[in-house]
Amino acid sequence: KTEVTYKLWKEVYDEAVKPGHGYVFANAGKKGSSGTGSEDEPVTTISWRDCIVWCNAYTEKEKGIEQCVYRRNDDAVLKDATAEDDCKYAELRMDKKGFRLPTAAEGEYAARWQGSDSTNAAQYGDVWLTKVNSASGAKADWNTADEMKAVAWYQDNAEGKTHPVGEKRANALGLYDMSGNVWEWCWDWYDDNTPDGGQDPTGAASGFSRVARGGCWSDYALYCVVGVRVDSIPILSIINFGLRIACSVGR
């Protein structure tokens, strides 16, 4: 429902790095954009590689190591965010029920789904999806400041910092901060030839950078709309990026 908070990140991180547990991270993460804020702010300054390893650590803690999603080529559970080739060629085991990053397509759908509500939406079959020029959960496009401020922390209202998760209005699925606060890493390799709305379920087969979605506290409103995605190198760790997790159930 929310971006991963520093509190949850640190709880899992501290357990994972204990002797004998085998997990290695490139970055320890920070409380929001300042590093000194509330533990309920999203964790930041963590790379894509840190995120997939953390997801495995969280899975092992809560569901058992056999449900870990991210694997090395030899099917061993990926535990080292500094192992460049293991991370670059990581395999996504969607048959597992562990925690993981959403794919870019999942992220877009979760940000846009409105069911039968046609307000500020485009119709796809029996489902209405928020228009691509609007923030997630907004009832008007990005030019309507009142609606942007109701659902997102961005340049005009964030006061130059992240905020505790879940303070803005949720979208139709009950998800908070799908626009604004922090960019959210996705699983996919970034592909310039793959437009939003037409992605494969798990993205391109290879690439140089990974997808992030949602915009952040320092961005203009236009960059926080549901139709925008950006690419970034998997080792980047800055105060604008965090994560939201997903898991596969019923498979």
Tab-separated table of C-alpha atoms in Angstrom:
chain	number	residue	atom	x	y	z
A	1	LYS	CA	0.000	0.000	0.000
A	2	THR	CA	2.917	2.359	0.632
A	3	GLU	CA	6.515	2.910	-0.340
A	4	VAL	CA	8.918	0.932	1.854
A	5	THR	CA	9.650	2.981	4.945
A	6	TYR	CA	13.078	3.391	6.470
A	7	LYS	CA	11.760	1.604	9.563
A	8	LEU	CA	10.922	-1.575	7.648
A	9	TRP	CA	14.059	-1.373	5.505
A	10	LYS	CA	16.314	-1.072	8.565
A	11	GLU	CA	14.577	-3.888	10.434
A	12	VAL	CA	15.150	-6.302	7.546
A	13	TYR	CA	18.617	-4.933	6.753
A	14	ASP	CA	19.897	-5.322	10.312
A	15	GLU	CA	18.778	-8.950	10.429
A	16	ALA	CA	20.142	-9.737	6.965
A	17	VAL	CA	23.688	-8.497	7.624
A	18	LYS	CA	24.149	-10.453	10.855
A	19	PRO	CA	27.005	-12.981	10.737
A	20	GLY	CA	25.937	-16.184	9.070
A	21	HIS	CA	22.995	-14.755	7.183
A	22	GLY	CA	25.092	-14.003	4.114
A	23	TYR	CA	23.538	-10.785	2.826
A	24	VAL	CA	25.697	-7.947	1.490
A	25	PHE	CA	24.472	-4.469	0.512
A	26	ALA	CA	26.189	-1.626	-1.288
A	27	ASN	CA	24.212	0.983	0.674
A	28	ALA	CA	22.596	0.976	4.108
A	29	GLY	CA	19.759	3.361	3.176
A	30	LYS	CA	18.667	6.653	4.745
A	31	LYS	CA	15.588	8.144	6.402
A	32	GLY	CA	13.948	10.017	3.557
A	33	SER	CA	15.716	12.796	1.688
A	34	SER	CA	17.439	14.327	4.717
A	35	GLY	CA	18.686	11.173	6.375
A	36	THR	CA	17.527	12.578	9.723
A	37	GLY	CA	13.773	12.528	9.249
A	38	SER	CA	11.051	10.220	10.488
A	39	GLU	CA	11.410	6.447	10.259
A	40	ASP	CA	8.022	6.544	8.508
A	41	GLU	CA	9.490	8.373	5.535
A	42	PRO	CA	10.473	6.232	2.562
A	43	VAL	CA	13.940	4.741	2.593
A	44	THR	CA	16.230	6.434	0.069
A	45	THR	CA	19.810	6.215	-1.186
A	46	ILE	CA	19.484	2.567	-2.098
A	47	SER	CA	20.373	1.136	-5.511
A	48	TRP	CA	18.310	-1.196	-7.667
A	49	ARG	CA	20.744	-3.947	-6.729
A	50	ASP	CA	20.242	-3.231	-3.022
A	51	CYS	CA	16.493	-3.456	-3.558
A	52	ILE	CA	16.415	-6.913	-5.125
A	53	VAL	CA	18.746	-8.304	-2.460
A	54	TRP	CA	16.645	-6.679	0.278
A	55	CYS	CA	13.503	-8.230	-1.211
A	56	ASN	CA	15.144	-11.651	-0.884
A	57	ALA	CA	16.152	-10.909	2.702
A	58	TYR	CA	12.590	-9.839	3.562
A	59	THR	CA	11.217	-12.948	1.872
A	60	GLU	CA	13.568	-15.259	3.755
A	61	LYS	CA	12.590	-13.589	7.029
A	62	GLU	CA	8.828	-13.770	6.474
A	63	LYS	CA	8.191	-16.674	4.092
A	64	GLY	CA	11.298	-18.845	3.992
A	65	ILE	CA	14.256	-18.851	1.648
A	66	GLU	CA	12.575	-21.231	-0.809
A	67	GLN	CA	10.174	-18.428	-1.818
A	68	CYS	CA	12.921	-15.937	-2.756
A	69	VAL	CA	12.280	-14.492	-6.207
A	70	TYR	CA	15.721	-13.288	-7.320
A	71	ARG	CA	18.211	-15.991	-8.234
A	72	ARG	CA	21.696	-16.294	-9.626
A	73	ASN	CA	22.222	-18.250	-12.845
A	74	ASP	CA	22.853	-21.388	-10.766
A	75	ASP	CA	19.439	-20.883	-9.066
A	76	ALA	CA	21.068	-19.928	-5.754
A	77	VAL	CA	19.304	-17.120	-3.894
A	78	LEU	CA	20.887	-13.762	-4.738
A	79	LYS	CA	22.301	-12.245	-1.548
A	80	ASP	CA	25.114	-9.899	-2.604
A	81	ALA	CA	24.270	-6.468	-4.030
A	82	THR	CA	27.957	-5.863	-4.809
A	83	ALA	CA	28.242	-8.943	-7.059
A	84	GLU	CA	27.966	-7.148	-10.401
A	85	ASP	CA	27.435	-10.109	-12.731
A	86	ASP	CA	25.078	-11.929	-10.366
A	87	CYS	CA	22.890	-8.814	-10.195
A	88	LYS	CA	23.145	-7.980	-13.885
A	89	TYR	CA	22.085	-11.467	-14.908
A	90	ALA	CA	19.682	-12.062	-12.031
A	91	GLU	CA	16.760	-14.311	-12.842
A	92	LEU	CA	13.202	-13.398	-11.894
A	93	ARG	CA	11.290	-16.395	-10.562
A	94	MET	CA	7.674	-15.363	-10.896
A	95	ASP	CA	6.553	-18.809	-9.710
A	96	LYS	CA	7.755	-17.883	-6.219
A	97	LYS	CA	5.609	-16.009	-3.673
A	98	GLY	CA	8.369	-13.826	-2.264
A	99	PHE	CA	8.603	-10.044	-2.165
A	100	ARG	CA	9.914	-8.309	-5.269
A	101	LEU	CA	9.963	-5.084	-7.196
A	102	PRO	CA	6.906	-4.579	-9.387
A	103	THR	CA	7.422	-4.725	-13.112
A	104	ALA	CA	6.952	-1.428	-14.941
A	105	ALA	CA	3.678	-2.710	-16.392
A	106	GLU	CA	2.419	-3.670	-12.937
A	107	GLY	CA	3.459	-0.277	-11.595
A	108	GLU	CA	1.581	1.541	-14.343
A	109	TYR	CA	-1.550	-0.565	-13.937
A	110	ALA	CA	-1.562	-0.174	-10.145
A	111	ALA	CA	-1.173	3.597	-10.527
A	112	ARG	CA	-3.939	3.894	-13.115
A	113	TRP	CA	-6.638	1.283	-12.289
A	114	GLN	CA	-10.068	2.773	-11.522
A	115	GLY	CA	-12.367	-0.175	-12.149
A	116	SER	CA	-15.730	1.159	-13.325
A	117	ASP	CA	-15.025	4.774	-12.306
A	118	SER	CA	-14.728	6.808	-15.514
A	119	THR	CA	-13.634	10.080	-13.849
A	120	ASN	CA	-10.574	11.490	-15.615
A	121	ALA	CA	-9.993	8.082	-17.196
A	122	ALA	CA	-9.618	6.247	-20.490
A	123	GLN	CA	-11.413	2.967	-21.132
A	124	TYR	CA	-9.587	-0.284	-21.899
A	125	GLY	CA	-12.104	-3.088	-22.327
A	126	ASP	CA	-14.171	-3.202	-19.146
A	127	VAL	CA	-11.660	-1.217	-17.095
A	128	TRP	CA	-11.121	2.513	-16.733
A	129	LEU	CA	-7.539	3.701	-16.242
A	130	THR	CA	-6.431	7.151	-15.071
A	131	LYS	CA	-5.360	9.341	-17.979
A	132	VAL	CA	-1.606	9.364	-18.556
A	133	ASN	CA	-1.332	13.147	-17.984
A	134	SER	CA	-2.573	12.866	-14.389
A	135	ALA	CA	-1.193	11.805	-11.028
A	136	SER	CA	-2.339	8.496	-9.563
A	137	GLY	CA	-5.719	8.947	-7.906
A	138	ALA	CA	-6.178	12.481	-9.265
A	139	LYS	CA	-9.549	13.559	-10.659
A	140	ALA	CA	-7.985	16.028	-13.104
A	141	ASP	CA	-4.725	16.441	-15.020
A	142	TRP	CA	-1.396	17.729	-13.708
A	143	ASN	CA	-2.369	21.371	-14.382
A	144	THR	CA	-5.002	21.199	-11.628
A	145	ALA	CA	-2.952	22.072	-8.552
A	146	ASP	CA	-5.596	21.142	-5.985
A	147	GLU	CA	-5.807	17.598	-7.325
A	148	MET	CA	-2.033	17.200	-7.607
A	149	LYS	CA	-1.569	18.364	-4.032
A	150	ALA	CA	-4.291	16.024	-2.803
A	151	VAL	CA	-2.488	12.901	-3.996
A	152	ALA	CA	1.220	13.689	-4.317
A	153	TRP	CA	4.249	15.281	-2.654
A	154	TYR	CA	6.075	17.169	-5.400
A	155	GLN	CA	7.967	20.413	-5.948
A	156	ASP	CA	5.049	22.762	-5.258
A	157	ASN	CA	4.067	21.333	-1.846
A	158	ALA	CA	6.846	19.080	-0.521
A	159	GLU	CA	8.959	21.910	0.937
A	160	GLY	CA	12.106	20.361	-0.496
A	161	LYS	CA	11.909	16.996	1.272
A	162	THR	CA	10.227	13.611	1.501
A	163	HIS	CA	7.277	13.038	3.821
A	164	PRO	CA	5.957	10.092	5.841
A	165	VAL	CA	4.193	7.598	3.626
A	166	GLY	CA	0.416	7.425	3.390
A	167	GLU	CA	-0.430	11.049	4.203
A	168	LYS	CA	-2.016	11.879	0.840
A	169	ARG	CA	-5.232	10.547	-0.646
A	170	ALA	CA	-5.027	6.947	-1.828
A	171	ASN	CA	-5.852	5.885	-5.370
A	172	ALA	CA	-8.707	3.559	-6.335
A	173	LEU	CA	-6.765	0.472	-5.235
A	174	GLY	CA	-6.015	1.980	-1.839
A	175	LEU	CA	-2.358	2.630	-2.718
A	176	TYR	CA	-0.598	5.750	-1.442
A	177	ASP	CA	2.083	7.948	-3.014
A	178	MET	CA	2.003	6.224	-6.374
A	179	SER	CA	2.853	9.710	-7.628
A	180	GLY	CA	5.451	11.833	-5.870
A	181	ASN	CA	7.470	11.418	-2.664
A	182	VAL	CA	10.173	9.134	-4.186
A	183	TRP	CA	10.804	7.506	-7.534
A	184	GLU	CA	10.133	3.785	-7.224
A	185	TRP	CA	12.503	1.242	-8.750
A	186	CYS	CA	10.922	-1.377	-11.030
A	187	TRP	CA	12.332	-4.714	-12.132
A	188	ASP	CA	12.529	-3.983	-15.871
A	189	TRP	CA	15.442	-3.133	-18.051
A	190	TYR	CA	14.660	0.176	-19.752
A	191	ASP	CA	13.875	-0.024	-23.470
A	192	ASP	CA	13.410	3.166	-25.515
A	193	ASN	CA	11.371	1.228	-28.058
A	194	THR	CA	8.786	0.046	-25.525
A	195	PRO	CA	6.147	2.705	-24.800
A	196	ASP	CA	4.160	2.854	-21.589
A	197	GLY	CA	1.007	0.800	-21.849
A	198	GLY	CA	2.652	-1.697	-24.201
A	199	GLN	CA	5.250	-3.353	-22.034
A	200	ASP	CA	5.889	-7.051	-21.803
A	201	PRO	CA	4.881	-8.329	-18.369
A	202	THR	CA	8.513	-8.481	-17.231
A	203	GLY	CA	10.082	-5.922	-19.566
A	204	ALA	CA	12.962	-6.061	-22.033
A	205	ALA	CA	15.375	-9.010	-21.995
A	206	SER	CA	18.492	-6.876	-21.500
A	207	GLY	CA	19.729	-3.300	-21.272
A	208	PHE	CA	21.971	-0.808	-19.513
A	209	SER	CA	19.563	0.877	-17.084
A	210	ARG	CA	16.465	-0.007	-15.073
A	211	VAL	CA	13.013	1.600	-14.975
A	212	ALA	CA	11.706	3.825	-12.193
A	213	ARG	CA	8.199	5.274	-11.948
A	214	GLY	CA	6.127	7.808	-10.035
A	215	GLY	CA	8.131	11.032	-9.756
A	216	CYS	CA	9.391	12.485	-6.505
A	217	TRP	CA	9.349	15.326	-3.981
A	218	SER	CA	11.714	17.511	-6.038
A	219	ASP	CA	10.007	17.095	-9.424
A	220	TYR	CA	7.588	19.343	-11.262
A	221	ALA	CA	3.996	18.073	-11.407
A	222	LEU	CA	4.431	16.973	-15.030
A	223	TYR	CA	7.046	14.380	-14.022
A	224	CYS	CA	4.784	12.809	-11.389
A	225	VAL	CA	2.038	11.677	-13.774
A	226	VAL	CA	1.205	8.023	-14.387
A	227	GLY	CA	2.435	8.138	-17.985
A	228	VAL	CA	6.054	8.918	-17.111
A	229	ARG	CA	8.869	6.488	-16.505
A	230	VAL	CA	12.586	7.143	-16.319
A	231	ASP	CA	15.714	5.043	-16.593
A	232	SER	CA	18.648	4.899	-14.216
A	233	ILE	CA	21.736	2.759	-13.789
A	234	PRO	CA	21.285	-0.094	-11.288
A	235	ILE	CA	24.100	1.126	-9.006
A	236	LEU	CA	22.644	4.619	-8.542
A	237	SER	CA	21.752	5.494	-4.943
A	238	ILE	CA	20.370	9.000	-4.381
A	239	ILE	CA	17.844	10.787	-2.186
A	240	ASN	CA	15.180	10.815	-4.926
A	241	PHE	CA	14.842	7.033	-5.246
A	242	GLY	CA	13.115	4.439	-3.068
A	243	LEU	CA	10.995	1.349	-3.623
A	244	ARG	CA	7.601	-0.251	-3.315
A	245	ILE	CA	7.264	-4.016	-3.152
A	246	ALA	CA	4.909	-6.518	-4.707
A	247	CYS	CA	4.421	-10.260	-4.387
A	248	SER	CA	2.718	-12.889	-6.476
A	249	VAL	CA	-0.127	-14.760	-4.803
A	250	GLY	CA	-2.358	-17.530	-6.051
A	251	ARG	CA	0.171	-18.785	-8.563
